[in-house]
Amino acid sequence: MSDERPTLPPVRLHPEAELARDALSAPLFARAAKLARWAEREVPVGVGGDLLEEQLAEAATHLGLAVDEDGTGYAAEAWQLAVDTGLVEIEEHADDDEDLPDGAPAGTATPGEELRLLTQGTPQDVLAIWLGGMETVLADAAAPDLGDIVEQIAEGGELDLDAIDWNPEDEAELLDGILGNLYMLCALAEDPEQSVPLPALAASMIVPADMDEPTDDILEEVSEAMMRLDDQFRILEPIGLVAYRPVDEALIEELDEDGETVRSAEAPGDEDVSRYGMVRLTPLGMYAVRARMLDAGVEAPAVGDLADKGADVLLAALPGYPETLAQAESEQWLAARESLPAARELLSAARGDDERAPQRRLACQQTLSLVGPEAEPALREVLDDRQLGGLARVWLAERGAADIPEPSQDMIFWLTVDTVAAQLGTADEDAAELRDLVEGLVGQHAGFFDAVWRVDHPATADVLEAMGRLHPDKKAAKEARKAAFKARSKAGA
C-alpha cells in the first residue's frame, strides 16, 4: 500500500469475539469450514488438491447447493479456500510423478490443524485464519477476467498479459487504494450502516482533485472502473469483507447490433445513484483493512489505542477525533485509571503556551466532564492557575459544588481567548457554531475588544484577527481588527 495517504480517522472496532463470529458466519468461509469437516471421510483429490468431478458434485450436495446452477462453482471456491487456509490438508500419493489418467486421484484430503482452531481456539485464532483466507480472495479479485484468458488459450496463442490489459502489481495497488478510500469514507460516516455509491468510490481514484468538471475521457475511465469494481465487490462480499448492492445490469447494459454488451459511460443522476452500486466495509472488513494497513506501516488509529498511553498523548490526539469517538476514547482511558490521579494527570498535561495548548485544554475539559465527583480535589488544586483555573471553575459549577471563588476579569478574558483559540484550531471558520460563539462573546461584554487585546495569551492577536473575519457586524469586525493590531504591537514591544 502507498505511504502517501492522508491521516486516517480513528475507527471503533467491534470486539474480537464478535468479529470472530462474523468471520465464521461469512458464507464463503462457513462453506470452507463445512467442507473441511466433510473431509474427515478422506476425500480423494486431483492434482493440486482440486476436487474430482464426482467429489465436487458430492461437495455441492453437502453444502445444499446441488439444485443451484452455480452450486459446483460455489463448492469449488469454498474447497479452494479450505485448502489455502489449512482447514484441509492434502497428502499426495507417492506415485504422483507418474502420468495419471484424467479423473484419477493424485492425493487424499483430510481436515487440517486449523480446523480445530475454529472451534477450540481463541477469537484471535479464528481471525488469523480468516485473514489468510481473505488475502486469497483479494488475490482472486485482482486477477484478470478468466474469459479473456480462456479466449486467448482457445485461439492457440500464448498467454499475453499485455494483450488483456492486466498488470498484477498495478491491479493489486488499485484494489488496495480503493479499499483504503472506502475505509476512509466508512470511518468518517456518522452512520456505520451508510454505504458509498460506486460512482463516487471509482471517481475518488480517478478524477484529479483539482478538476472541477470531469472530461468525457475521465467519465469513461470512471465507468470502466465501476464495472471492474462491480466484479471485484461481488467476489469480496461472500468472505464478509463488504456489504454490497450490485450494479443494476438492466440500467447500464444494452446490446449493440452485434449482440455484444456495451457499458454506458453516463454519470448517474442523484435519484438513481443507488442503482449504480452501493458498498460499505462490514465491521469485519474495517478490521481487515486496518490490519493490512498496519502491516504496510500505515498509521490507522482505533478507539482504545490510547488507553495505556499518558495524558499528554491522549490530549494531543483527541482534537483530531470526531466527537463521538473522542468521548469513547476518553471513556476507555479513564476506565483504566482511578479518577483523582487521572484528573491530576490530565490537568498537568493541559498546561502550556505552545500553539496546540488551547486544543489540549479543551480536550482536557471535555475528558474531565466524564469524571465523577471524586476528582474534585484535583480541580480545586488549580483554581489559582491562570491556564487551568477557568476550566476548573466550570467543572465545579456544573456539578453544583459550593465555595467556588469568583474568577478575576483577567482570568475570564484569558479563558475566552483560550476557548476561541481552541475552537479555531479544530473547527472550520465557516462553521455557523464558531460565528455564533464569536458574536455571543462580543455581545456579553461591553468594551470586549478593549479588554481582550490586553490579555497576555500567545494567541490573543490571532484570535482577534479571526473575530474580525467572523463577526457579521462590520463595526464590530473593524474594532476586532484594530484590537488585533494593538495586541501585536504590545507583543512586539
Short mmCIF file of C-alpha atoms in Angstrom, two decimals, residues 61-340:
data_model
loop_
_atom_site.label_atom_id
_atom_site.label_comp_id
_atom_site.label_asym_id
_atom_site.label_seq_id
_atom_site.Cartn_x
_atom_site.Cartn_y
_atom_site.Cartn_z
CA THR A 61 -24.75 -31.61 -2.29
CA HIS A 62 -23.18 -31.50 1.16
CA LEU A 63 -23.42 -27.71 1.07
CA GLY A 64 -27.06 -27.83 -0.04
CA LEU A 65 -26.19 -26.34 -3.42
CA ALA A 66 -26.99 -29.29 -5.69
CA VAL A 67 -30.02 -27.57 -7.22
CA ASP A 68 -28.19 -24.28 -7.76
CA GLU A 69 -26.90 -23.93 -11.31
CA ASP A 70 -23.72 -22.39 -9.87
CA GLY A 71 -23.58 -24.88 -6.99
CA THR A 72 -20.47 -26.73 -8.13
CA GLY A 73 -18.73 -23.41 -8.74
CA TYR A 74 -19.51 -22.26 -5.18
CA ALA A 75 -18.35 -25.62 -3.84
CA ALA A 76 -15.07 -25.38 -5.77
CA GLU A 77 -14.44 -21.86 -4.40
CA ALA A 78 -15.13 -22.99 -0.84
CA TRP A 79 -12.90 -26.04 -1.23
CA GLN A 80 -10.05 -23.95 -2.60
CA LEU A 81 -10.37 -21.59 0.36
CA ALA A 82 -10.27 -24.55 2.76
CA VAL A 83 -7.06 -25.75 1.10
CA ASP A 84 -5.47 -22.28 1.03
CA THR A 85 -6.18 -21.62 4.71
CA GLY A 86 -5.04 -25.00 6.01
CA LEU A 87 -8.55 -26.08 7.01
CA VAL A 88 -7.86 -29.02 4.73
CA GLU A 89 -4.54 -30.82 4.31
CA ILE A 90 -3.55 -32.61 1.12
CA GLU A 91 -1.39 -35.73 1.18
CA GLU A 92 -0.14 -36.50 -2.29
CA HIS A 93 0.26 -40.11 -3.35
CA ALA A 94 3.78 -41.47 -3.50
CA ASP A 95 3.48 -42.23 -7.22
CA ASP A 96 2.38 -38.70 -8.12
CA ASP A 97 5.24 -38.35 -10.61
CA GLU A 98 3.62 -40.90 -12.91
CA ASP A 99 1.24 -39.73 -15.62
CA LEU A 100 -2.25 -40.10 -14.27
CA PRO A 101 -5.33 -40.64 -16.39
CA ASP A 102 -7.95 -37.91 -16.34
CA GLY A 103 -10.10 -38.08 -13.22
CA ALA A 104 -7.65 -40.27 -11.31
CA PRO A 105 -6.89 -39.34 -7.69
CA ALA A 106 -3.49 -37.76 -7.06
CA GLY A 107 -3.86 -37.47 -3.31
CA THR A 108 -6.15 -37.52 -0.29
CA ALA A 109 -7.64 -34.60 1.64
CA THR A 110 -8.26 -34.65 5.38
CA PRO A 111 -9.13 -31.97 7.95
CA GLY A 112 -6.18 -29.70 8.76
CA GLU A 113 -4.96 -28.48 12.14
CA GLU A 114 -6.50 -25.06 11.50
CA LEU A 115 -9.99 -26.59 11.57
CA ARG A 116 -9.57 -27.48 15.23
CA LEU A 117 -8.73 -23.84 15.99
CA LEU A 118 -12.07 -22.69 14.58
CA THR A 119 -13.90 -24.45 17.40
CA GLN A 120 -11.29 -24.74 20.15
CA GLY A 121 -9.06 -21.72 19.52
CA THR A 122 -9.34 -18.09 20.58
CA PRO A 123 -11.11 -15.35 18.61
CA GLN A 124 -7.64 -14.23 17.53
CA ASP A 125 -7.00 -17.72 16.08
CA VAL A 126 -10.23 -17.57 14.09
CA LEU A 127 -9.48 -14.07 12.80
CA ALA A 128 -5.95 -15.04 11.80
CA ILE A 129 -7.26 -17.94 9.71
CA TRP A 130 -9.98 -15.75 8.21
CA LEU A 131 -7.46 -13.02 7.34
CA GLY A 132 -5.38 -15.60 5.48
CA GLY A 133 -8.45 -16.63 3.51
CA MET A 134 -9.37 -13.02 2.86
CA GLU A 135 -5.95 -12.45 1.28
CA THR A 136 -6.53 -15.29 -1.19
CA VAL A 137 -9.94 -13.85 -2.08
CA LEU A 138 -8.36 -10.42 -2.60
CA ALA A 139 -5.86 -12.02 -4.95
CA ASP A 140 -8.74 -13.60 -6.87
CA ALA A 141 -10.50 -10.23 -7.07
CA ALA A 142 -7.37 -8.62 -8.53
CA ALA A 143 -6.94 -11.40 -11.12
CA PRO A 144 -7.81 -10.79 -14.77
CA ASP A 145 -11.09 -11.81 -16.33
CA LEU A 146 -10.92 -15.58 -16.87
CA GLY A 147 -12.99 -15.22 -20.00
CA ASP A 148 -10.21 -13.23 -21.66
CA ILE A 149 -7.62 -15.83 -20.68
CA VAL A 150 -9.74 -18.73 -21.92
CA GLU A 151 -10.32 -16.90 -25.20
CA GLN A 152 -6.57 -16.43 -25.70
CA ILE A 153 -5.79 -20.08 -24.95
CA ALA A 154 -8.65 -21.28 -27.17
CA GLU A 155 -7.19 -19.31 -30.04
CA GLY A 156 -3.97 -21.29 -29.64
CA GLY A 157 -1.81 -18.38 -28.56
CA GLU A 158 0.43 -17.99 -25.55
CA LEU A 159 -0.87 -16.17 -22.51
CA ASP A 160 -0.12 -12.45 -23.04
CA LEU A 161 -0.97 -10.29 -20.01
CA ASP A 162 -0.36 -7.10 -22.00
CA ALA A 163 -2.95 -8.16 -24.55
CA ILE A 164 -5.63 -8.46 -21.86
CA ASP A 165 -4.57 -5.12 -20.33
CA TRP A 166 -3.67 -6.54 -16.92
CA ASN A 167 -0.69 -5.80 -14.72
CA PRO A 168 -0.69 -7.80 -11.46
CA GLU A 169 1.10 -5.12 -9.41
CA ASP A 170 -1.00 -2.25 -10.77
CA GLU A 171 -4.23 -4.18 -10.23
CA ALA A 172 -3.32 -5.07 -6.63
CA GLU A 173 -2.28 -1.48 -5.91
CA LEU A 174 -5.52 -0.15 -7.38
CA LEU A 175 -7.59 -2.52 -5.25
CA ASP A 176 -5.57 -1.51 -2.19
CA GLY A 177 -6.28 2.14 -2.99
CA ILE A 178 -9.99 1.50 -3.42
CA LEU A 179 -10.18 -0.33 -0.09
CA GLY A 180 -8.19 2.47 1.56
CA ASN A 181 -10.57 5.13 0.23
CA LEU A 182 -13.57 3.05 1.24
CA TYR A 183 -12.07 2.66 4.72
CA MET A 184 -11.68 6.44 4.99
CA LEU A 185 -15.25 7.11 3.83
CA CYS A 186 -16.72 4.49 6.16
CA ALA A 187 -14.66 5.79 9.09
CA LEU A 188 -15.96 9.33 8.54
CA ALA A 189 -19.60 8.29 8.09
CA GLU A 190 -21.87 9.19 11.00
CA ASP A 191 -23.95 6.07 10.38
CA PRO A 192 -21.92 2.82 10.32
CA GLU A 193 -24.57 1.34 8.01
CA GLN A 194 -24.10 4.14 5.45
CA SER A 195 -22.97 2.85 2.06
CA VAL A 196 -20.87 4.63 -0.56
CA PRO A 197 -22.14 4.99 -4.14
CA LEU A 198 -19.92 3.05 -6.51
CA PRO A 199 -19.51 6.01 -8.93
CA ALA A 200 -18.20 8.19 -6.06
CA LEU A 201 -15.75 5.49 -4.98
CA ALA A 202 -14.47 4.97 -8.52
CA ALA A 203 -14.17 8.74 -9.05
CA SER A 204 -12.14 9.08 -5.84
CA MET A 205 -9.36 7.07 -7.51
CA ILE A 206 -9.54 8.60 -10.98
CA VAL A 207 -10.80 12.19 -11.03
CA PRO A 208 -7.97 14.65 -10.19
CA ALA A 209 -8.63 16.67 -7.04
CA ASP A 210 -8.19 19.97 -8.91
CA MET A 211 -10.60 19.07 -11.73
CA ASP A 212 -13.89 20.97 -11.42
CA GLU A 213 -15.71 19.20 -14.25
CA PRO A 214 -14.65 15.70 -15.35
CA THR A 215 -13.97 15.36 -19.08
CA ASP A 216 -15.67 12.72 -21.22
CA ASP A 217 -12.47 10.67 -21.15
CA ILE A 218 -12.37 10.80 -17.36
CA LEU A 219 -16.04 9.80 -17.16
CA GLU A 220 -15.29 6.86 -19.43
CA GLU A 221 -12.47 5.80 -17.09
CA VAL A 222 -14.81 6.09 -14.11
CA SER A 223 -17.39 3.97 -15.89
CA GLU A 224 -14.84 1.26 -16.71
CA ALA A 225 -13.56 1.33 -13.13
CA MET A 226 -17.12 0.95 -11.83
CA MET A 227 -17.62 -2.17 -13.89
CA ARG A 228 -14.33 -3.62 -12.65
CA LEU A 229 -15.25 -2.76 -9.06
CA ASP A 230 -18.66 -4.34 -9.53
CA ASP A 231 -16.97 -7.62 -10.44
CA GLN A 232 -14.50 -7.33 -7.57
CA PHE A 233 -17.02 -6.49 -4.86
CA ARG A 234 -19.17 -9.44 -5.96
CA ILE A 235 -16.11 -11.61 -5.24
CA LEU A 236 -15.32 -9.92 -1.93
CA GLU A 237 -18.81 -9.95 -0.42
CA PRO A 238 -19.04 -13.73 0.31
CA ILE A 239 -15.91 -13.62 2.51
CA GLY A 240 -17.58 -10.96 4.66
CA LEU A 241 -15.32 -8.02 3.72
CA VAL A 242 -18.02 -5.77 2.24
CA ALA A 243 -21.77 -5.35 2.15
CA TYR A 244 -22.56 -4.76 -1.50
CA ARG A 245 -25.58 -3.86 -3.57
CA PRO A 246 -24.52 -4.72 -7.14
CA VAL A 247 -24.88 -2.51 -10.16
CA ASP A 248 -28.31 -2.78 -11.78
CA GLU A 249 -27.45 -4.57 -15.02
CA ALA A 250 -30.72 -3.50 -16.62
CA LEU A 251 -29.76 0.13 -16.10
CA ILE A 252 -26.25 0.22 -17.52
CA GLU A 253 -26.11 -2.60 -20.06
CA GLU A 254 -27.50 -2.62 -23.55
CA LEU A 255 -26.88 -4.79 -26.56
CA ASP A 256 -25.39 -3.37 -29.70
CA GLU A 257 -26.23 -4.58 -33.16
CA ASP A 258 -23.70 -7.42 -32.92
CA GLY A 259 -25.15 -8.65 -29.64
CA GLU A 260 -22.13 -7.58 -27.59
CA THR A 261 -22.54 -5.98 -24.20
CA VAL A 262 -21.96 -2.24 -24.10
CA ARG A 263 -21.47 -0.36 -20.82
CA SER A 264 -22.86 3.17 -20.59
CA ALA A 265 -20.43 5.92 -19.51
CA GLU A 266 -23.14 8.38 -18.49
CA ALA A 267 -22.95 9.68 -14.93
CA PRO A 268 -25.93 8.65 -12.79
CA GLY A 269 -28.43 11.19 -11.53
CA ASP A 270 -28.99 11.79 -7.84
CA GLU A 271 -32.30 9.99 -7.88
CA ASP A 272 -30.92 6.68 -9.18
CA VAL A 273 -27.39 6.62 -7.81
CA SER A 274 -28.11 3.52 -5.71
CA ARG A 275 -28.79 1.58 -8.90
CA TYR A 276 -25.16 2.09 -9.88
CA GLY A 277 -23.99 0.06 -6.89
CA MET A 278 -23.63 0.78 -3.17
CA VAL A 279 -20.87 -0.59 -0.95
CA ARG A 280 -19.52 -0.34 2.58
CA LEU A 281 -16.98 -2.22 4.62
CA THR A 282 -18.54 -4.51 7.20
CA PRO A 283 -17.22 -4.34 10.79
CA LEU A 284 -15.13 -7.37 9.85
CA GLY A 285 -13.98 -5.52 6.72
CA MET A 286 -12.94 -2.46 8.75
CA TYR A 287 -10.90 -4.76 10.99
CA ALA A 288 -9.29 -6.49 8.00
CA VAL A 289 -8.40 -3.38 6.01
CA ARG A 290 -6.97 -1.74 9.13
CA ALA A 291 -4.88 -4.86 9.81
CA ARG A 292 -3.49 -4.70 6.26
CA MET A 293 -2.69 -1.00 6.65
CA LEU A 294 -0.86 -1.61 9.91
CA ASP A 295 1.16 -4.38 8.24
CA ALA A 296 2.06 -1.90 5.50
CA GLY A 297 3.27 0.66 8.05
CA VAL A 298 0.27 2.99 7.72
CA GLU A 299 -0.92 4.67 10.91
CA ALA A 300 -4.54 3.63 11.37
CA PRO A 301 -5.77 4.50 14.88
CA ALA A 302 -8.61 2.69 16.61
CA VAL A 303 -10.57 3.65 19.68
CA GLY A 304 -8.81 2.15 22.70
CA ASP A 305 -5.29 2.54 21.28
CA LEU A 306 -4.55 5.30 23.79
CA ALA A 307 -5.87 3.55 26.92
CA ASP A 308 -2.35 2.68 28.07
CA LYS A 309 -0.75 5.96 26.98
CA GLY A 310 -0.09 9.05 29.08
CA ALA A 311 -2.46 12.00 29.32
CA ASP A 312 -0.13 14.05 27.10
CA VAL A 313 -0.58 11.57 24.24
CA LEU A 314 -4.35 11.43 24.80
CA LEU A 315 -4.83 15.20 24.78
CA ALA A 316 -2.61 15.60 21.73
CA ALA A 317 -4.71 13.10 19.76
CA LEU A 318 -8.29 13.92 20.81
CA PRO A 319 -8.65 17.23 18.91
CA GLY A 320 -8.38 15.29 15.66
CA TYR A 321 -11.10 12.80 16.63
CA PRO A 322 -14.81 13.12 15.76
CA GLU A 323 -16.82 14.00 18.86
CA THR A 324 -18.35 10.57 19.48
CA LEU A 325 -15.04 8.76 19.03
CA ALA A 326 -13.21 11.29 21.22
CA GLN A 327 -15.67 10.56 24.01
CA ALA A 328 -15.31 6.80 23.52
CA GLU A 329 -11.51 7.07 23.61
CA SER A 330 -11.66 9.23 26.76
CA GLU A 331 -14.00 6.78 28.45
CA GLN A 332 -11.63 3.87 27.82
CA TRP A 333 -8.66 5.91 29.02
CA LEU A 334 -10.46 6.87 32.23
CA ALA A 335 -11.73 3.33 32.80
CA ALA A 336 -8.13 2.14 33.18
CA ARG A 337 -7.38 4.65 35.98
CA GLU A 338 -8.62 5.94 39.30
CA SER A 339 -10.45 9.23 38.89
CA LEU A 340 -8.41 11.52 41.14
#
